[in-house]
PDB file of C-alpha atoms in Angstrom:
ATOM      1  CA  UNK X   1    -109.910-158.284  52.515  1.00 60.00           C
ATOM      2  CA  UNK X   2    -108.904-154.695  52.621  1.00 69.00           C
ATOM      3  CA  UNK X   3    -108.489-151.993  50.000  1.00 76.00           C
ATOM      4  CA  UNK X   4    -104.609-152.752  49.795  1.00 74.00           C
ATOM      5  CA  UNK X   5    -105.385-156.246  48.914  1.00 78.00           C
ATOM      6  CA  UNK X   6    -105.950-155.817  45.294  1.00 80.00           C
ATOM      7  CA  UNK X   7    -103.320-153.046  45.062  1.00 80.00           C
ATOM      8  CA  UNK X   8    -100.704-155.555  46.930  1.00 81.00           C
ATOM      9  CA  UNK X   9    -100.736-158.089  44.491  1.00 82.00           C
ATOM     10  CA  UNK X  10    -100.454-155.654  41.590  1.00 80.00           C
ATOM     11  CA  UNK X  11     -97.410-154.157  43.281  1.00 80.00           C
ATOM     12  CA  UNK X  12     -95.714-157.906  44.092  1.00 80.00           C
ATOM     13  CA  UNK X  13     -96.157-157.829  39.792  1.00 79.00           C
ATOM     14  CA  UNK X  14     -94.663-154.773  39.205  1.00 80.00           C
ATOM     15  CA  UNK X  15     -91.130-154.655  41.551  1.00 77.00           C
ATOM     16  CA  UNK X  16     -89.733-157.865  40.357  1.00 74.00           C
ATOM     17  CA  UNK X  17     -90.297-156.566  36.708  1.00 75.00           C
ATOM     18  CA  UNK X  18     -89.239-153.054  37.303  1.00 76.00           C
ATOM     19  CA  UNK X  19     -85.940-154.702  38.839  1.00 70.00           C
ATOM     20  CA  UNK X  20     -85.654-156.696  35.557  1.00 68.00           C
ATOM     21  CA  UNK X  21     -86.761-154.191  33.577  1.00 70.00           C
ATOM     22  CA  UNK X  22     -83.951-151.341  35.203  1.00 70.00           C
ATOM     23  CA  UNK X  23     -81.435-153.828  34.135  1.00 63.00           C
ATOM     24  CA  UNK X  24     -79.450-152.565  36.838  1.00 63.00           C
ATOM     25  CA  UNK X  25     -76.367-155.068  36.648  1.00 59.00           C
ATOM     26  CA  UNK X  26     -76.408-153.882  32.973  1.00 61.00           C
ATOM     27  CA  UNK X  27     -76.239-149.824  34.032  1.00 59.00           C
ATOM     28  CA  UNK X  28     -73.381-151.430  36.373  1.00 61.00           C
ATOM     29  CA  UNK X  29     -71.596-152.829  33.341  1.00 62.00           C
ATOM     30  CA  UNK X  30     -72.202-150.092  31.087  1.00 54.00           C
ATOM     31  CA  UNK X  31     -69.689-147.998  33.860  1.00 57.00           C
ATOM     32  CA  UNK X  32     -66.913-150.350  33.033  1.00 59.00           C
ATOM     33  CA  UNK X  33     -66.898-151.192  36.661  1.00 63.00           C
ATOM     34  CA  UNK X  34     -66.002-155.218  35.891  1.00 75.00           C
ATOM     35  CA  UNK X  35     -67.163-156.041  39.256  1.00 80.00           C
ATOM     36  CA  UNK X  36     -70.327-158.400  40.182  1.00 80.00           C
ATOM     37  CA  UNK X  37     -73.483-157.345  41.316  1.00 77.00           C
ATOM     38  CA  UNK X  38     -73.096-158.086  44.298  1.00 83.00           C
ATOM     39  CA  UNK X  39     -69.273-156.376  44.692  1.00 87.00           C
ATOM     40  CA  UNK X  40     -70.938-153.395  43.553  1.00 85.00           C
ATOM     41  CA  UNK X  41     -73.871-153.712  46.005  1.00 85.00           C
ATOM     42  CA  UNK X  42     -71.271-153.814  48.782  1.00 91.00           C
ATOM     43  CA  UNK X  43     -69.186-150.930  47.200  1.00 91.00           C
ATOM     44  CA  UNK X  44     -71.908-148.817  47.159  1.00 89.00           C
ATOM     45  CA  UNK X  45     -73.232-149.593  50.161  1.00 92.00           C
ATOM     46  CA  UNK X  46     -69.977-148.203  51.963  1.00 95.00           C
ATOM     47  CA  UNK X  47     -69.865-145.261  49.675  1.00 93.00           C
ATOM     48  CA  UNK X  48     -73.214-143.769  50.964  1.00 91.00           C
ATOM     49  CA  UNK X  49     -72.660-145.457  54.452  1.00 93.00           C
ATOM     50  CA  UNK X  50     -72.634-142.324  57.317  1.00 92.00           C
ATOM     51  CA  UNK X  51     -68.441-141.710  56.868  1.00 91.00           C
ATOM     52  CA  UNK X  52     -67.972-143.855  54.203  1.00 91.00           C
ATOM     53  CA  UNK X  53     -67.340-146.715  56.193  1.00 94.00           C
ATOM     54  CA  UNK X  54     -68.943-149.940  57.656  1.00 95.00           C
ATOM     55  CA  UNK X  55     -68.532-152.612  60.105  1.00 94.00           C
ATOM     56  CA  UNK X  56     -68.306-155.814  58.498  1.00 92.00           C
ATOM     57  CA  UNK X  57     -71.319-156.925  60.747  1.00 92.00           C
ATOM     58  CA  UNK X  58     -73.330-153.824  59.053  1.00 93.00           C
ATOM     59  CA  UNK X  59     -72.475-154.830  55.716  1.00 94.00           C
ATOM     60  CA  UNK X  60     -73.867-158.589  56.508  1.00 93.00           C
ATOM     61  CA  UNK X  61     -76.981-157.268  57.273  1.00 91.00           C
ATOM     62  CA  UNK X  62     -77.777-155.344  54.741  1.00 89.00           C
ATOM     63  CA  UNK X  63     -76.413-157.452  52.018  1.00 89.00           C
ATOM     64  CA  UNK X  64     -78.915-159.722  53.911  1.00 88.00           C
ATOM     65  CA  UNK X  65     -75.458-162.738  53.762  1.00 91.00           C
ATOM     66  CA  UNK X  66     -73.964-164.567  56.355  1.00 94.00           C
ATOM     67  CA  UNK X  67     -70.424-162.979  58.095  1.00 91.00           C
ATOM     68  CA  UNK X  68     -68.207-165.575  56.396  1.00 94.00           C
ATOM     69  CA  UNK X  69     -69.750-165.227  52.613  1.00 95.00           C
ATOM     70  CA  UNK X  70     -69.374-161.174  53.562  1.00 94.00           C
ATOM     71  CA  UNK X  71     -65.581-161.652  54.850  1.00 94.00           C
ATOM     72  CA  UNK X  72     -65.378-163.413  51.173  1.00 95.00           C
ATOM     73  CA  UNK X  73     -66.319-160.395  49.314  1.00 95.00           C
ATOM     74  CA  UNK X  74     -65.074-157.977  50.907  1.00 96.00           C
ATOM     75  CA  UNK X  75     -61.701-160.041  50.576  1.00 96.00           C
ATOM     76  CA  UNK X  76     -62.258-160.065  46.856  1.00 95.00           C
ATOM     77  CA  UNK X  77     -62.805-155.877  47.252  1.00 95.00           C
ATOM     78  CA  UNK X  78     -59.686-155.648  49.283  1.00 96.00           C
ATOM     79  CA  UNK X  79     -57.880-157.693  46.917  1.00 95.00           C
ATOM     80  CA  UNK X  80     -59.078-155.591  43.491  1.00 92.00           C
ATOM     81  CA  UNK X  81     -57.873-152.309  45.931  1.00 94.00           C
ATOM     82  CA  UNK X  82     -61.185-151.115  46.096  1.00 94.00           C
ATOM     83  CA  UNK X  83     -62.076-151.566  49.890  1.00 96.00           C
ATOM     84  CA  UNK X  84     -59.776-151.137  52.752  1.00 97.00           C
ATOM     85  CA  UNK X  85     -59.955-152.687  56.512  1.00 95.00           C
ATOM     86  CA  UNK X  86     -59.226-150.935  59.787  1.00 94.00           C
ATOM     87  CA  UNK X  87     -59.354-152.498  63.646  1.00 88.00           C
ATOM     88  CA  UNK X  88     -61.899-150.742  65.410  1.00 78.00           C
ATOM     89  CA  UNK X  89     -60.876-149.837  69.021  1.00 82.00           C
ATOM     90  CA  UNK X  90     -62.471-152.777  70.010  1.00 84.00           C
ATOM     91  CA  UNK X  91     -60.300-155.150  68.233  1.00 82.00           C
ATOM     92  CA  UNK X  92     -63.257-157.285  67.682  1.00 84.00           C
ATOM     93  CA  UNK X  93     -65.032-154.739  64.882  1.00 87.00           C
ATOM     94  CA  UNK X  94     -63.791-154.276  61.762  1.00 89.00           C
ATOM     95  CA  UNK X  95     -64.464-151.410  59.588  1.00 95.00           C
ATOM     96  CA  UNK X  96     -64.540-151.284  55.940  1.00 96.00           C
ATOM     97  CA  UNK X  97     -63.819-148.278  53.575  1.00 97.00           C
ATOM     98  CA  UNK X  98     -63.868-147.247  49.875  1.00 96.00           C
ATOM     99  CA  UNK X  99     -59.603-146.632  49.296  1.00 96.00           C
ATOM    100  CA  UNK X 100     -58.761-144.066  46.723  1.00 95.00           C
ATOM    101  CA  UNK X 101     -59.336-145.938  43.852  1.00 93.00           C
ATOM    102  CA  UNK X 102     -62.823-147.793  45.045  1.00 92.00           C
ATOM    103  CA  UNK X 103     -64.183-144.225  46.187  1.00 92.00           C
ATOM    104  CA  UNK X 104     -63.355-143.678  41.725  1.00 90.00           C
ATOM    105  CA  UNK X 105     -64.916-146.464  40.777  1.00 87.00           C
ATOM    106  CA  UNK X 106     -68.322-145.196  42.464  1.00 88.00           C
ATOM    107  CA  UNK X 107     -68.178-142.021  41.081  1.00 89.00           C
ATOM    108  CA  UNK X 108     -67.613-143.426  37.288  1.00 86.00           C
ATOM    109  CA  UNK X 109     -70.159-145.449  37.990  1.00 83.00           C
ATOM    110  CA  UNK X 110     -72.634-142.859  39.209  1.00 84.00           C
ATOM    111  CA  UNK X 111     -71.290-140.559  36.316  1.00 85.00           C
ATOM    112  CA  UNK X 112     -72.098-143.358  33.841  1.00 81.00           C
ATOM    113  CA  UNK X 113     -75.860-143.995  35.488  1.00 81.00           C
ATOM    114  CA  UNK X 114     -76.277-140.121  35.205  1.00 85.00           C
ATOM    115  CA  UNK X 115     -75.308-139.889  31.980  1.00 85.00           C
ATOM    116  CA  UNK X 116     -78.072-142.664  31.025  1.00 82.00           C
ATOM    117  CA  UNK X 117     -80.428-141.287  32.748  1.00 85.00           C
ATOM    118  CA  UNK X 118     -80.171-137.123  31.590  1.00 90.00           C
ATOM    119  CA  UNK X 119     -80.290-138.870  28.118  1.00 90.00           C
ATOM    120  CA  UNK X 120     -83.970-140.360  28.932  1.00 88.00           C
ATOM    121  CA  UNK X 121     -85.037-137.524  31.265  1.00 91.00           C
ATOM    122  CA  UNK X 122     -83.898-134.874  28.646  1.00 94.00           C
ATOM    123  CA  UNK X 123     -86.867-136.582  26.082  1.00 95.00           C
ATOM    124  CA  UNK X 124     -89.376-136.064  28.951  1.00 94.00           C
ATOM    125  CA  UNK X 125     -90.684-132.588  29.530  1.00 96.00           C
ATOM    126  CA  UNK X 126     -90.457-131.108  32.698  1.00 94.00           C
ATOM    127  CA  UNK X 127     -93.865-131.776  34.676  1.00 95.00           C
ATOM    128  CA  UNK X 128     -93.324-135.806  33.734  1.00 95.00           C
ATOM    129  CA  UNK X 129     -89.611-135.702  34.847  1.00 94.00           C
ATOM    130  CA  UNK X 130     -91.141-134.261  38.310  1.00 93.00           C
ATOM    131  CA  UNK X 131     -93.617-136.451  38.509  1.00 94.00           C
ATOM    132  CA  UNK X 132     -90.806-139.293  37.901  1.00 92.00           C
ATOM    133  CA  UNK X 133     -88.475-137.991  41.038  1.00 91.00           C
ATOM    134  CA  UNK X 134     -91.563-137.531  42.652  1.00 92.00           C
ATOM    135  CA  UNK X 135     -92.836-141.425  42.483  1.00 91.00           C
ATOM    136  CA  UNK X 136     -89.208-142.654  42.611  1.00 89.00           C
ATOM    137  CA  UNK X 137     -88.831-141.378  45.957  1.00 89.00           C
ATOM    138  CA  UNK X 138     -92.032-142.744  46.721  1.00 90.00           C
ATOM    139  CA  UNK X 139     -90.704-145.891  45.820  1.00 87.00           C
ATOM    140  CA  UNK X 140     -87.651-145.645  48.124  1.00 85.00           C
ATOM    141  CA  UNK X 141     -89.859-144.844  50.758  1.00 87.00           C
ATOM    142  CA  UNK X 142     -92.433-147.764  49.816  1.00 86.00           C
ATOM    143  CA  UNK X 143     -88.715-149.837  49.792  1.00 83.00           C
ATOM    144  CA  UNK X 144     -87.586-148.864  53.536  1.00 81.00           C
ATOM    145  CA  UNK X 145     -90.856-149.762  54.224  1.00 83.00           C
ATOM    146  CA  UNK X 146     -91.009-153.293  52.573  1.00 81.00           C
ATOM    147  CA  UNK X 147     -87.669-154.010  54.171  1.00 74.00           C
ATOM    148  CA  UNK X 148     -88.776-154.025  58.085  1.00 70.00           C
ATOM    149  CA  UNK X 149     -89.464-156.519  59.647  1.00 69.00           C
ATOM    150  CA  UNK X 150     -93.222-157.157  59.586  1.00 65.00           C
ATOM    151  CA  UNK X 151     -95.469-157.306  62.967  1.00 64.00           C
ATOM    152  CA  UNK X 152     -96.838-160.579  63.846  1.00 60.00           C
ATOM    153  CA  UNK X 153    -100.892-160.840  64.158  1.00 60.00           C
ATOM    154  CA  UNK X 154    -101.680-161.006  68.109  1.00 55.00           C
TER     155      UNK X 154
END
């Protein structure tokens, strides 16, 4: 057993509850979006996607869902007017983008989140709200990491 081994399990016990305890589909609501988690996952996914755009592949594999369940919601997307498809040159890829009104709907929704959050940073005083940024980005660091795929033990 190593150092991290204690840590580990205290970390497995505190992401599920800071997940729960973000209430994240709740901040999502809040913006008056009306779309499901996972719609919004896939919105904003494409919204900070390199061009604004994905490949419907891309977007299964990060959404971590099979091609036909993604084809499903982006349909629903498409159908709301908040995604848009294009042929690639290769007629084979398809590429997904926010349209006019999706590209809205993420920035209401990120104005609504940064309203929420000012409100609680603005109680903090400044070295705890740098220490907050600070650990959050550790967090989305410790998160990229999480997410690869793990080595096998030779």
């Amino acid at each position: 057993m190593t150092d991290a081994t204690p840590l580990a399990a205290e970390v497995v016990e505190l992401v599920p509850a800071l997940a729960v305890r973000l209430r994240l589909s709740a901040l999502f609501e809040a913006a008056g979006s009306g779309l499901t988690p996972s719609q919004l996952l896939c919105a904003l996914l494409v919204d900070q996607a390199e061009g604004r755009k994905m490949t419907t592949g891309s977007l299964a594999k990060e959404l971590a869902m099979s091609g036909p369940s993604t084809t499903a919601l982006v349909d629903r997307l498409v159908k709301v007017g908040l995604l848009a498809r294009a042929r690639g040159e290769d007629r084979r890829v398809v590429w997904v983008s926010l349209t006019e009104r999706g590209a809205g709907a993420m920035e209401r929704l990120r104005q609504g989140l940064r309203d929420r959050v000012v409100h609680v940073l603005e109680a903090m005083d400044a070295p705890a709200r740098r220490a907050l940024v600070e650990a959050l980005a550790q967090v989305a660091a410790f998160a990229d990491q999480v997410a690869l795929p793990h080595p096998s033990p030779a």
